[in-house]
Amino acid sequence: MGQSTARDSDDPAYASMIARARSLLPQLRERAARTEELRNLPPETERDLHESGLFRMLQPKRIGGAELDYVALIDCADLLGQADASVAWNLANLASHHWMLAMFEPRAQDLVWGGDPDVLIASSFIFPAGRARKVEGGYRLHGSWPFSSGVASCEWNMLASVVSSDDEADGIEYRIFLLPKADYNILDTWNVAGLRGTGSSDVEVRDAFVADHMTVAVSDLAGGSAPGSKLNPNPLYALPVFSLFPYVLSGVALGNAQACLDDYAEVSRHRISTYNRAKLSDFQSTQIKIAEASAKIDAARLIMRSACIDAMADARRRHIPDMTTKTRYRRDGAFSVNLCTDAVSMLFAASGARGLFTTGVLQRQFRDAHAINSHLAFNFDAAGTNYGRVALGLPSENLTL
């Protein structure tokens, strides 16, 4: 089995979090079918994630969080993804919102965490889905956002929107708005083929007032100082949010692919071919498939973790990455997930008709792999094009970087 490795072997907090994540794997595997049926995390799974502290891995210590390095998202999602990709997806998603809230103004942090530091926050960062306009003291917001993962479990939501202005000279502004549950409606739209247990339903806001301090401009999340920096000085909260956005979720693809490889290797050790009664482990093609899939997964893990570790090192030096580096982070995030998807697809094809049975895990791993890969952050054409533009001296087309 692939191993998630803590940043430092002498970091007891990091090692403890990894151990707690690993301890959950047996029960998460047992609940995987039920998670798909519910189309949301089972209550007992949500409770386990709370009690383990995993939701709060990136939350500031002053609130009682672990305040671990950003690579914790990769390592913990990698582990949980080896049991159930839907659980890993929601864990990483919702944990990342504690990290982002630490960059909001202190009044927003106090309002959300003051009531309950364990509170969960959903999101949808699809900017064109919303429209906001400036009014006295804040903004009026409306829109309909898809793919708000885990929203049924959350009391708050971070919704991205374009801010409209009557003056064209103002240009386009992207902002994130933090709303309580009472200000949006959840639409039960999540009936899908993969990541079925994530409950990634649509949310709708008809006309909500959002105070200034409950919003943050995307330009304030580009790296370096943020509105919450004085309260939370750890370099973790000085990272460029949307440059590193793929790594919030990329570990899910990694764990799912690792589980697929481990299962394929285990079956191949004992299975007899129905064609000629030979052992599959004796086939050169089986051996090559295992070698190729493991190489793709190991390469993906190295790429993902290196990006997160390098970004933290820059933040500790108070260095804000240039646009070439930011677009490279996006390029590598998409590329590494594509490697994981390729590995799962190859193993699924090599498994023959065995993979078709709905009672087995392989068909779920295949569906989940392609559902993960469908996220815009993992579209290599988009990420690769933008990296190529910047490498050739052209401006970036991604307005969030």
mmCIF file of C-alpha atoms in Angstrom:
data_model
loop_
_atom_site.group_PDB
_atom_site.id
_atom_site.type_symbol
_atom_site.label_atom_id
_atom_site.label_comp_id
_atom_site.label_asym_id
_atom_site.label_seq_id
_atom_site.Cartn_x
_atom_site.Cartn_y
_atom_site.Cartn_z
ATOM 1 C CA MET A 1 0.000 0.000 0.000
ATOM 2 C CA GLY A 2 1.266 3.506 -0.790
ATOM 3 C CA GLN A 3 2.236 5.443 2.290
ATOM 4 C CA SER A 4 1.428 9.049 3.076
ATOM 5 C CA THR A 5 4.489 10.621 4.635
ATOM 6 C CA ALA A 6 4.435 13.390 7.194
ATOM 7 C CA ARG A 7 6.460 16.543 6.524
ATOM 8 C CA ASP A 8 8.886 15.782 9.351
ATOM 9 C CA SER A 9 9.282 12.511 11.174
ATOM 10 C CA ASP A 10 9.806 14.498 14.401
ATOM 11 C CA ASP A 11 6.533 16.449 14.046
ATOM 12 C CA PRO A 12 4.260 14.667 16.539
ATOM 13 C CA ALA A 13 1.160 16.686 15.631
ATOM 14 C CA TYR A 14 1.489 15.762 11.966
ATOM 15 C CA ALA A 15 2.224 12.119 12.712
ATOM 16 C CA SER A 16 -0.750 11.975 15.077
ATOM 17 C CA MET A 17 -3.117 13.354 12.437
ATOM 18 C CA ILE A 18 -1.896 10.818 9.873
ATOM 19 C CA ALA A 19 -2.362 7.998 12.400
ATOM 20 C CA ARG A 20 -5.908 9.134 13.155
ATOM 21 C CA ALA A 21 -6.741 9.226 9.461
ATOM 22 C CA ARG A 22 -5.324 5.733 8.968
ATOM 23 C CA SER A 23 -7.356 4.370 11.893
ATOM 24 C CA LEU A 24 -10.610 5.310 10.144
ATOM 25 C CA LEU A 25 -9.991 3.271 6.994
ATOM 26 C CA PRO A 26 -11.670 -0.015 7.985
ATOM 27 C CA GLN A 27 -15.012 1.562 8.913
ATOM 28 C CA LEU A 28 -14.957 3.889 5.910
ATOM 29 C CA ARG A 29 -14.528 0.900 3.586
ATOM 30 C CA GLU A 30 -17.433 -0.870 5.283
ATOM 31 C CA ARG A 31 -19.685 2.186 4.838
ATOM 32 C CA ALA A 32 -18.725 2.997 1.242
ATOM 33 C CA ALA A 33 -21.801 1.408 -0.351
ATOM 34 C CA ARG A 34 -24.117 3.131 2.139
ATOM 35 C CA THR A 35 -22.374 6.457 1.516
ATOM 36 C CA GLU A 36 -23.204 6.126 -2.171
ATOM 37 C CA GLU A 37 -26.824 5.229 -1.393
ATOM 38 C CA LEU A 38 -27.251 8.244 0.889
ATOM 39 C CA ARG A 39 -25.522 10.576 -1.615
ATOM 40 C CA ASN A 40 -24.039 12.245 1.485
ATOM 41 C CA LEU A 41 -21.680 11.318 4.277
ATOM 42 C CA PRO A 42 -23.364 9.018 6.815
ATOM 43 C CA PRO A 43 -23.813 10.732 10.213
ATOM 44 C CA GLU A 44 -21.392 8.316 11.844
ATOM 45 C CA THR A 45 -18.705 9.145 9.269
ATOM 46 C CA GLU A 46 -19.158 12.850 9.813
ATOM 47 C CA ARG A 47 -18.909 12.231 13.556
ATOM 48 C CA ASP A 48 -15.706 10.207 13.110
ATOM 49 C CA LEU A 49 -14.114 12.997 11.090
ATOM 50 C CA HIS A 50 -15.028 15.555 13.746
ATOM 51 C CA GLU A 51 -13.765 13.416 16.648
ATOM 52 C CA SER A 52 -10.487 12.705 14.835
ATOM 53 C CA GLY A 53 -9.825 16.427 14.356
ATOM 54 C CA LEU A 54 -9.329 15.940 10.616
ATOM 55 C CA PHE A 55 -11.769 18.693 9.639
ATOM 56 C CA ARG A 56 -9.620 21.129 11.648
ATOM 57 C CA MET A 57 -6.188 20.106 10.327
ATOM 58 C CA LEU A 58 -5.550 23.571 8.791
ATOM 59 C CA GLN A 59 -7.514 25.646 11.300
ATOM 60 C CA PRO A 60 -5.500 28.122 13.421
ATOM 61 C CA LYS A 61 -4.224 26.815 16.742
ATOM 62 C CA ARG A 62 -5.718 29.817 18.509
ATOM 63 C CA ILE A 63 -9.160 28.340 17.690
ATOM 64 C CA GLY A 64 -8.102 24.852 18.732
ATOM 65 C CA GLY A 65 -7.125 23.668 15.252
ATOM 66 C CA ALA A 66 -3.978 21.760 14.321
ATOM 67 C CA GLU A 67 -2.522 24.432 11.979
ATOM 68 C CA LEU A 68 -0.581 21.812 10.014
ATOM 69 C CA ASP A 69 1.319 22.493 6.805
ATOM 70 C CA TYR A 70 -0.664 22.595 3.569
ATOM 71 C CA VAL A 71 0.641 19.193 2.449
ATOM 72 C CA ALA A 72 -1.612 17.667 5.142
ATOM 73 C CA LEU A 73 -4.468 17.974 2.658
ATOM 74 C CA ILE A 74 -2.614 15.697 0.240
ATOM 75 C CA ASP A 75 -1.580 13.149 2.838
ATOM 76 C CA CYS A 76 -4.924 12.855 4.631
ATOM 77 C CA ALA A 77 -6.985 12.782 1.437
ATOM 78 C CA ASP A 78 -4.577 10.184 0.029
ATOM 79 C CA LEU A 79 -5.204 7.944 3.029
ATOM 80 C CA LEU A 80 -8.974 8.369 3.217
ATOM 81 C CA GLY A 81 -9.244 8.050 -0.557
ATOM 82 C CA GLN A 82 -7.873 4.533 -0.233
ATOM 83 C CA ALA A 83 -11.108 3.672 1.582
ATOM 84 C CA ASP A 84 -13.726 5.953 0.001
ATOM 85 C CA ALA A 85 -13.094 8.815 -2.425
ATOM 86 C CA SER A 86 -16.352 10.570 -1.481
ATOM 87 C CA VAL A 87 -15.320 10.803 2.166
ATOM 88 C CA ALA A 88 -11.842 12.009 1.233
ATOM 89 C CA TRP A 89 -13.322 14.618 -1.120
ATOM 90 C CA ASN A 90 -15.580 16.126 1.534
ATOM 91 C CA LEU A 91 -12.914 15.967 4.209
ATOM 92 C CA ALA A 92 -10.368 17.861 2.109
ATOM 93 C CA ASN A 93 -12.936 20.336 0.801
ATOM 94 C CA LEU A 94 -14.387 21.254 4.167
ATOM 95 C CA ALA A 95 -11.015 21.293 5.939
ATOM 96 C CA SER A 96 -9.684 23.751 3.362
ATOM 97 C CA HIS A 97 -12.420 26.245 4.228
ATOM 98 C CA HIS A 98 -11.099 26.609 7.791
ATOM 99 C CA TRP A 99 -7.776 27.501 6.157
ATOM 100 C CA MET A 100 -9.419 30.081 3.934
ATOM 101 C CA LEU A 101 -11.534 31.586 6.712
ATOM 102 C CA ALA A 102 -8.299 32.387 8.573
ATOM 103 C CA MET A 103 -7.546 34.848 5.750
ATOM 104 C CA PHE A 104 -10.859 36.738 6.131
ATOM 105 C CA GLU A 105 -11.193 39.774 8.351
ATOM 106 C CA PRO A 106 -11.090 38.971 12.087
ATOM 107 C CA ARG A 107 -14.779 39.876 12.514
ATOM 108 C CA ALA A 108 -15.766 37.146 10.065
ATOM 109 C CA GLN A 109 -13.600 34.610 11.888
ATOM 110 C CA ASP A 110 -15.077 35.593 15.236
ATOM 111 C CA LEU A 111 -18.632 35.324 13.971
ATOM 112 C CA VAL A 112 -18.191 31.853 12.466
ATOM 113 C CA TRP A 113 -15.818 30.221 14.957
ATOM 114 C CA GLY A 114 -17.122 32.129 17.983
ATOM 115 C CA GLY A 115 -20.357 30.192 17.774
ATOM 116 C CA ASP A 116 -18.760 26.790 17.183
ATOM 117 C CA PRO A 117 -15.112 26.169 16.189
ATOM 118 C CA ASP A 118 -16.183 22.785 14.742
ATOM 119 C CA VAL A 119 -18.715 24.366 12.379
ATOM 120 C CA LEU A 120 -18.475 23.217 8.755
ATOM 121 C CA ILE A 121 -18.327 25.598 5.798
ATOM 122 C CA ALA A 122 -19.269 24.626 2.239
ATOM 123 C CA SER A 123 -18.278 26.432 -0.950
ATOM 124 C CA SER A 124 -18.744 26.920 -4.653
ATOM 125 C CA PHE A 125 -15.968 28.849 -6.374
ATOM 126 C CA ILE A 126 -17.620 29.277 -9.747
ATOM 127 C CA PHE A 127 -17.456 33.036 -10.130
ATOM 128 C CA PRO A 128 -19.766 33.527 -13.136
ATOM 129 C CA ALA A 129 -22.563 31.754 -11.221
ATOM 130 C CA GLY A 130 -23.113 34.819 -9.045
ATOM 131 C CA ARG A 131 -23.660 38.532 -9.401
ATOM 132 C CA ALA A 132 -22.942 41.036 -6.659
ATOM 133 C CA ARG A 133 -23.249 44.800 -6.494
ATOM 134 C CA LYS A 134 -21.790 47.180 -3.941
ATOM 135 C CA VAL A 135 -24.200 48.853 -1.545
ATOM 136 C CA GLU A 136 -23.694 50.784 1.670
ATOM 137 C CA GLY A 137 -21.924 48.581 4.197
ATOM 138 C CA GLY A 138 -21.579 45.563 1.945
ATOM 139 C CA TYR A 139 -22.977 43.855 -1.133
ATOM 140 C CA ARG A 140 -26.227 42.478 -2.512
ATOM 141 C CA LEU A 141 -25.692 38.988 -3.882
ATOM 142 C CA HIS A 142 -27.742 36.646 -6.040
ATOM 143 C CA GLY A 143 -27.057 33.595 -8.167
ATOM 144 C CA SER A 144 -27.213 29.824 -8.448
ATOM 145 C CA TRP A 145 -24.065 27.804 -7.802
ATOM 146 C CA PRO A 146 -23.475 24.131 -8.637
ATOM 147 C CA PHE A 147 -21.297 21.547 -6.887
ATOM 148 C CA SER A 148 -21.360 22.740 -3.272
ATOM 149 C CA SER A 149 -19.879 19.583 -1.747
ATOM 150 C CA GLY A 150 -21.087 18.500 1.685
ATOM 151 C CA VAL A 151 -23.453 21.450 1.845
ATOM 152 C CA ALA A 152 -26.140 19.615 3.828
ATOM 153 C CA SER A 153 -23.721 19.261 6.746
ATOM 154 C CA CYS A 154 -22.681 22.920 6.761
ATOM 155 C CA GLU A 155 -23.912 26.041 8.529
ATOM 156 C CA TRP A 156 -22.019 28.469 6.263
ATOM 157 C CA ASN A 157 -21.061 28.709 2.607
ATOM 158 C CA MET A 158 -18.283 30.508 0.712
ATOM 159 C CA LEU A 159 -19.741 31.553 -2.632
ATOM 160 C CA ALA A 160 -17.706 33.148 -5.405
ATOM 161 C CA SER A 161 -19.129 35.942 -7.519
ATOM 162 C CA VAL A 162 -18.335 38.600 -10.041
ATOM 163 C CA VAL A 163 -18.934 42.105 -8.696
ATOM 164 C CA SER A 164 -20.750 44.228 -11.241
ATOM 165 C CA SER A 165 -20.243 47.941 -11.573
ATOM 166 C CA ASP A 166 -21.900 50.714 -13.542
ATOM 167 C CA ASP A 167 -18.461 52.076 -14.352
ATOM 168 C CA GLU A 168 -16.669 49.930 -16.947
ATOM 169 C CA ALA A 169 -13.387 51.502 -15.866
ATOM 170 C CA ASP A 170 -13.636 49.546 -12.619
ATOM 171 C CA GLY A 171 -12.947 46.327 -14.528
ATOM 172 C CA ILE A 172 -13.909 42.874 -13.310
ATOM 173 C CA GLU A 173 -13.652 42.133 -9.612
ATOM 174 C CA TYR A 174 -13.845 38.614 -8.193
ATOM 175 C CA ARG A 175 -14.904 38.232 -4.550
ATOM 176 C CA ILE A 176 -15.839 35.445 -2.162
ATOM 177 C CA PHE A 177 -18.908 35.889 0.030
ATOM 178 C CA LEU A 178 -19.483 34.085 3.324
ATOM 179 C CA LEU A 179 -23.152 33.423 3.988
ATOM 180 C CA PRO A 180 -25.050 31.683 6.817
ATOM 181 C CA LYS A 181 -27.327 28.781 5.956
ATOM 182 C CA ALA A 182 -30.438 30.948 6.323
ATOM 183 C CA ASP A 183 -29.360 33.063 3.340
ATOM 184 C CA TYR A 184 -29.238 30.306 0.696
ATOM 185 C CA ASN A 185 -31.388 27.430 -0.491
ATOM 186 C CA ILE A 186 -30.048 23.939 -1.110
ATOM 187 C CA LEU A 187 -31.353 22.283 -4.279
ATOM 188 C CA ASP A 188 -31.268 18.473 -4.240
ATOM 189 C CA THR A 189 -29.528 18.025 -7.590
ATOM 190 C CA TRP A 190 -26.758 15.515 -6.798
ATOM 191 C CA ASN A 191 -27.683 12.389 -8.794
ATOM 192 C CA VAL A 192 -24.451 11.395 -10.491
ATOM 193 C CA ALA A 193 -22.247 8.496 -11.562
ATOM 194 C CA GLY A 194 -19.144 9.216 -9.482
ATOM 195 C CA LEU A 195 -18.333 10.745 -6.091
ATOM 196 C CA ARG A 196 -21.935 9.953 -5.301
ATOM 197 C CA GLY A 197 -21.484 10.304 -1.554
ATOM 198 C CA THR A 198 -20.262 13.912 -1.605
ATOM 199 C CA GLY A 199 -23.710 15.538 -1.633
ATOM 200 C CA SER A 200 -22.439 18.223 -4.016
ATOM 201 C CA SER A 201 -25.811 19.873 -4.547
ATOM 202 C CA ASP A 202 -26.603 23.280 -6.013
ATOM 203 C CA VAL A 203 -27.244 26.317 -3.843
ATOM 204 C CA GLU A 204 -29.311 29.371 -4.695
ATOM 205 C CA VAL A 205 -29.199 32.906 -3.331
ATOM 206 C CA ARG A 206 -32.045 35.178 -4.388
ATOM 207 C CA ASP A 207 -31.060 38.525 -2.883
ATOM 208 C CA ALA A 208 -28.859 38.490 0.197
ATOM 209 C CA PHE A 209 -27.035 41.300 1.937
ATOM 210 C CA VAL A 210 -23.429 40.392 2.765
ATOM 211 C CA ALA A 211 -21.522 42.798 5.013
ATOM 212 C CA ASP A 212 -18.114 44.020 3.875
ATOM 213 C CA HIS A 213 -16.262 42.080 6.565
ATOM 214 C CA MET A 214 -17.911 38.833 5.430
ATOM 215 C CA THR A 215 -16.291 39.068 2.017
ATOM 216 C CA VAL A 216 -12.752 38.871 0.696
ATOM 217 C CA ALA A 217 -11.363 39.929 -2.657
ATOM 218 C CA VAL A 218 -9.584 37.254 -4.669
ATOM 219 C CA SER A 219 -6.724 39.707 -5.119
ATOM 220 C CA ASP A 220 -6.194 39.539 -1.332
ATOM 221 C CA LEU A 221 -5.684 35.756 -1.585
ATOM 222 C CA ALA A 222 -2.937 35.848 -4.222
ATOM 223 C CA GLY A 223 -0.146 35.255 -1.697
ATOM 224 C CA GLY A 224 1.387 37.289 1.092
ATOM 225 C CA SER A 225 -0.615 39.512 3.394
ATOM 226 C CA ALA A 226 -4.364 38.857 3.701
ATOM 227 C CA PRO A 227 -7.024 40.583 5.833
ATOM 228 C CA GLY A 228 -6.563 37.950 8.554
ATOM 229 C CA SER A 229 -2.755 37.960 8.535
ATOM 230 C CA LYS A 230 -2.191 39.890 11.757
ATOM 231 C CA LEU A 231 -4.436 37.499 13.647
ATOM 232 C CA ASN A 232 -2.979 34.402 11.968
ATOM 233 C CA PRO A 233 0.704 35.043 11.116
ATOM 234 C CA ASN A 234 1.603 31.428 10.236
ATOM 235 C CA PRO A 235 2.945 31.286 6.640
ATOM 236 C CA LEU A 236 0.188 28.714 5.977
ATOM 237 C CA TYR A 237 -2.204 31.661 5.719
ATOM 238 C CA ALA A 238 0.031 33.566 3.300
ATOM 239 C CA LEU A 239 -0.165 30.946 0.537
ATOM 240 C CA PRO A 240 -1.666 31.861 -2.872
ATOM 241 C CA VAL A 241 -5.094 30.242 -2.555
ATOM 242 C CA PHE A 242 -6.219 29.721 -6.124
ATOM 243 C CA SER A 243 -2.756 28.890 -7.443
ATOM 244 C CA LEU A 244 -2.733 25.929 -5.052
ATOM 245 C CA PHE A 245 -6.421 25.152 -5.450
ATOM 246 C CA PRO A 246 -5.892 21.800 -7.255
ATOM 247 C CA TYR A 247 -4.067 20.402 -4.231
ATOM 248 C CA VAL A 248 -7.113 20.783 -2.011
ATOM 249 C CA LEU A 249 -8.575 17.802 -3.869
ATOM 250 C CA SER A 250 -5.790 16.098 -5.792
ATOM 251 C CA GLY A 251 -4.945 13.763 -2.912
ATOM 252 C CA VAL A 252 -8.372 12.160 -3.365
ATOM 253 C CA ALA A 253 -7.387 10.974 -6.842
ATOM 254 C CA LEU A 254 -4.117 9.710 -5.430
ATOM 255 C CA GLY A 255 -5.719 7.590 -2.724
ATOM 256 C CA ASN A 256 -8.382 6.238 -5.053
ATOM 257 C CA ALA A 257 -5.739 5.174 -7.578
ATOM 258 C CA GLN A 258 -3.572 3.624 -4.872
ATOM 259 C CA ALA A 259 -6.507 1.546 -3.642
ATOM 260 C CA CYS A 260 -7.249 0.412 -7.182
ATOM 261 C CA LEU A 261 -3.631 -0.686 -7.658
ATOM 262 C CA ASP A 262 -3.495 -2.476 -4.302
ATOM 263 C CA ASP A 263 -6.728 -4.339 -5.062
ATOM 264 C CA TYR A 264 -5.586 -5.295 -8.566
ATOM 265 C CA ALA A 265 -2.270 -6.631 -7.269
ATOM 266 C CA GLU A 266 -3.972 -8.614 -4.508
ATOM 267 C CA VAL A 267 -6.463 -10.239 -6.884
ATOM 268 C CA SER A 268 -3.716 -10.990 -9.423
ATOM 269 C CA ARG A 269 -1.690 -12.869 -6.817
ATOM 270 C CA HIS A 270 -4.422 -15.478 -6.433
ATOM 271 C CA ARG A 271 -6.674 -15.336 -9.483
ATOM 272 C CA ILE A 272 -6.646 -17.997 -12.189
ATOM 273 C CA SER A 273 -7.362 -17.070 -15.805
ATOM 274 C CA THR A 274 -10.741 -18.360 -17.010
ATOM 275 C CA TYR A 275 -9.217 -18.762 -20.482
ATOM 276 C CA ASN A 276 -6.359 -21.194 -19.817
ATOM 277 C CA ARG A 277 -6.291 -21.673 -16.019
ATOM 278 C CA ALA A 278 -2.903 -19.958 -15.731
ATOM 279 C CA LYS A 279 -2.099 -17.761 -12.746
ATOM 280 C CA LEU A 280 -2.522 -14.064 -13.584
ATOM 281 C CA SER A 281 0.591 -13.263 -11.601
ATOM 282 C CA ASP A 282 2.627 -15.248 -14.123
ATOM 283 C CA PHE A 283 1.472 -13.117 -17.053
ATOM 284 C CA GLN A 284 4.008 -10.545 -18.234
ATOM 285 C CA SER A 285 1.140 -8.219 -19.129
ATOM 286 C CA THR A 286 -0.063 -8.254 -15.507
ATOM 287 C CA GLN A 287 3.417 -7.472 -14.242
ATOM 288 C CA ILE A 288 3.802 -4.591 -16.694
ATOM 289 C CA LYS A 289 0.408 -3.124 -15.777
ATOM 290 C CA ILE A 290 1.361 -3.112 -12.099
ATOM 291 C CA ALA A 291 4.704 -1.474 -12.888
ATOM 292 C CA GLU A 292 3.182 1.212 -15.096
ATOM 293 C CA ALA A 293 0.289 2.035 -12.769
ATOM 294 C CA SER A 294 2.541 2.227 -9.714
ATOM 295 C CA ALA A 295 4.987 4.492 -11.563
ATOM 296 C CA LYS A 296 2.170 6.893 -12.496
ATOM 297 C CA ILE A 297 0.836 6.936 -8.935
ATOM 298 C CA ASP A 298 4.273 7.382 -7.350
ATOM 299 C CA ALA A 299 5.056 10.210 -9.781
ATOM 300 C CA ALA A 300 1.720 11.883 -9.028
ATOM 301 C CA ARG A 301 2.347 11.677 -5.275
ATOM 302 C CA LEU A 302 5.787 13.220 -5.670
ATOM 303 C CA ILE A 303 4.462 16.051 -7.849
ATOM 304 C CA MET A 304 1.569 16.886 -5.523
ATOM 305 C CA ARG A 305 3.559 16.838 -2.294
ATOM 306 C CA SER A 306 6.506 18.740 -3.775
ATOM 307 C CA ALA A 307 4.256 21.578 -4.922
ATOM 308 C CA CYS A 308 2.743 21.975 -1.451
ATOM 309 C CA ILE A 309 6.077 21.720 0.355
ATOM 310 C CA ASP A 310 7.740 24.204 -2.023
ATOM 311 C CA ALA A 311 4.870 26.663 -1.598
ATOM 312 C CA MET A 312 5.192 26.513 2.191
ATOM 313 C CA ALA A 313 8.947 27.073 1.923
ATOM 314 C CA ASP A 314 8.316 30.191 -0.189
ATOM 315 C CA ALA A 315 5.745 31.467 2.304
ATOM 316 C CA ARG A 316 8.180 31.019 5.184
ATOM 317 C CA ARG A 317 10.667 33.197 3.273
ATOM 318 C CA ARG A 318 7.872 35.736 2.663
ATOM 319 C CA HIS A 319 8.337 35.138 -1.047
ATOM 320 C CA ILE A 320 5.247 35.478 -3.246
ATOM 321 C CA PRO A 321 5.482 33.181 -6.287
ATOM 322 C CA ASP A 322 5.611 34.800 -9.706
ATOM 323 C CA MET A 323 3.054 34.042 -12.387
ATOM 324 C CA THR A 324 5.207 31.335 -13.970
ATOM 325 C CA THR A 325 5.320 29.478 -10.663
ATOM 326 C CA LYS A 326 1.598 29.946 -10.049
ATOM 327 C CA THR A 327 0.652 28.586 -13.450
ATOM 328 C CA ARG A 328 3.088 25.707 -12.910
ATOM 329 C CA TYR A 329 1.261 24.802 -9.715
ATOM 330 C CA ARG A 330 -1.996 24.662 -11.668
ATOM 331 C CA ARG A 331 -0.365 22.714 -14.515
ATOM 332 C CA ASP A 332 1.157 20.148 -12.172
ATOM 333 C CA GLY A 333 -2.029 19.773 -10.139
ATOM 334 C CA ALA A 334 -3.977 18.847 -13.259
ATOM 335 C CA PHE A 335 -1.213 16.670 -14.690
ATOM 336 C CA SER A 336 -0.756 14.630 -11.521
ATOM 337 C CA VAL A 337 -4.472 13.870 -11.244
ATOM 338 C CA ASN A 338 -4.535 12.881 -14.906
ATOM 339 C CA LEU A 339 -1.770 10.379 -14.107
ATOM 340 C CA CYS A 340 -3.951 8.852 -11.390
ATOM 341 C CA THR A 341 -6.933 8.654 -13.725
ATOM 342 C CA ASP A 342 -4.807 6.966 -16.390
ATOM 343 C CA ALA A 343 -3.635 4.388 -13.843
ATOM 344 C CA VAL A 344 -7.197 3.540 -12.755
ATOM 345 C CA SER A 345 -8.464 3.335 -16.334
ATOM 346 C CA MET A 346 -5.626 1.008 -17.301
ATOM 347 C CA LEU A 347 -6.233 -1.306 -14.332
ATOM 348 C CA PHE A 348 -9.982 -1.311 -14.939
ATOM 349 C CA ALA A 349 -9.447 -2.379 -18.556
ATOM 350 C CA ALA A 350 -6.920 -5.025 -17.501
ATOM 351 C CA SER A 351 -9.394 -6.504 -15.020
ATOM 352 C CA GLY A 352 -11.799 -7.627 -17.728
ATOM 353 C CA ALA A 353 -15.395 -8.452 -16.896
ATOM 354 C CA ARG A 354 -14.588 -8.690 -13.175
ATOM 355 C CA GLY A 355 -14.657 -4.925 -12.969
ATOM 356 C CA LEU A 356 -18.258 -4.719 -14.173
ATOM 357 C CA PHE A 357 -19.885 -6.192 -11.071
ATOM 358 C CA THR A 358 -21.571 -3.569 -8.925
ATOM 359 C CA THR A 359 -20.799 -5.652 -5.835
ATOM 360 C CA GLY A 360 -17.083 -4.984 -6.305
ATOM 361 C CA VAL A 361 -15.088 -1.850 -5.524
ATOM 362 C CA LEU A 362 -13.353 -1.566 -8.902
ATOM 363 C CA GLN A 363 -16.351 -0.072 -10.692
ATOM 364 C CA ARG A 364 -16.684 2.555 -7.939
ATOM 365 C CA GLN A 365 -12.971 3.386 -8.140
ATOM 366 C CA PHE A 366 -13.305 3.801 -11.910
ATOM 367 C CA ARG A 367 -16.392 6.019 -11.604
ATOM 368 C CA ASP A 368 -14.832 8.090 -8.829
ATOM 369 C CA ALA A 369 -11.569 8.531 -10.746
ATOM 370 C CA HIS A 370 -13.374 10.030 -13.721
ATOM 371 C CA ALA A 371 -15.633 12.146 -11.528
ATOM 372 C CA ILE A 372 -12.568 13.617 -9.818
ATOM 373 C CA ASN A 373 -10.879 14.225 -13.167
ATOM 374 C CA SER A 374 -13.928 16.129 -14.437
ATOM 375 C CA HIS A 375 -13.284 18.982 -11.980
ATOM 376 C CA LEU A 376 -12.156 22.106 -13.818
ATOM 377 C CA ALA A 377 -9.009 22.308 -11.679
ATOM 378 C CA PHE A 378 -7.864 19.035 -13.271
ATOM 379 C CA ASN A 379 -8.562 19.983 -16.870
ATOM 380 C CA PHE A 380 -5.070 19.824 -18.303
ATOM 381 C CA ASP A 381 -6.054 21.593 -21.530
ATOM 382 C CA ALA A 382 -7.057 24.660 -19.514
ATOM 383 C CA ALA A 383 -4.143 24.542 -17.063
ATOM 384 C CA GLY A 384 -1.632 23.651 -19.775
ATOM 385 C CA THR A 385 -2.788 26.388 -22.109
ATOM 386 C CA ASN A 386 -2.455 29.034 -19.424
ATOM 387 C CA TYR A 387 1.000 27.779 -18.405
ATOM 388 C CA GLY A 388 2.076 27.825 -22.044
ATOM 389 C CA ARG A 389 0.795 31.376 -22.500
ATOM 390 C CA VAL A 390 2.798 32.650 -19.540
ATOM 391 C CA ALA A 391 5.883 30.679 -20.595
ATOM 392 C CA LEU A 392 5.664 32.413 -23.978
ATOM 393 C CA GLY A 393 5.414 35.870 -22.438
ATOM 394 C CA LEU A 394 1.637 36.258 -22.785
ATOM 395 C CA PRO A 395 -0.623 37.337 -19.908
ATOM 396 C CA SER A 396 -2.379 34.719 -17.799
ATOM 397 C CA GLU A 397 -6.030 34.130 -18.672
ATOM 398 C CA ASN A 398 -6.848 32.878 -15.170
ATOM 399 C CA LEU A 399 -8.068 35.942 -13.303
ATOM 400 C CA THR A 400 -7.887 34.240 -9.885
ATOM 401 C CA LEU A 401 -4.081 33.813 -9.838
#
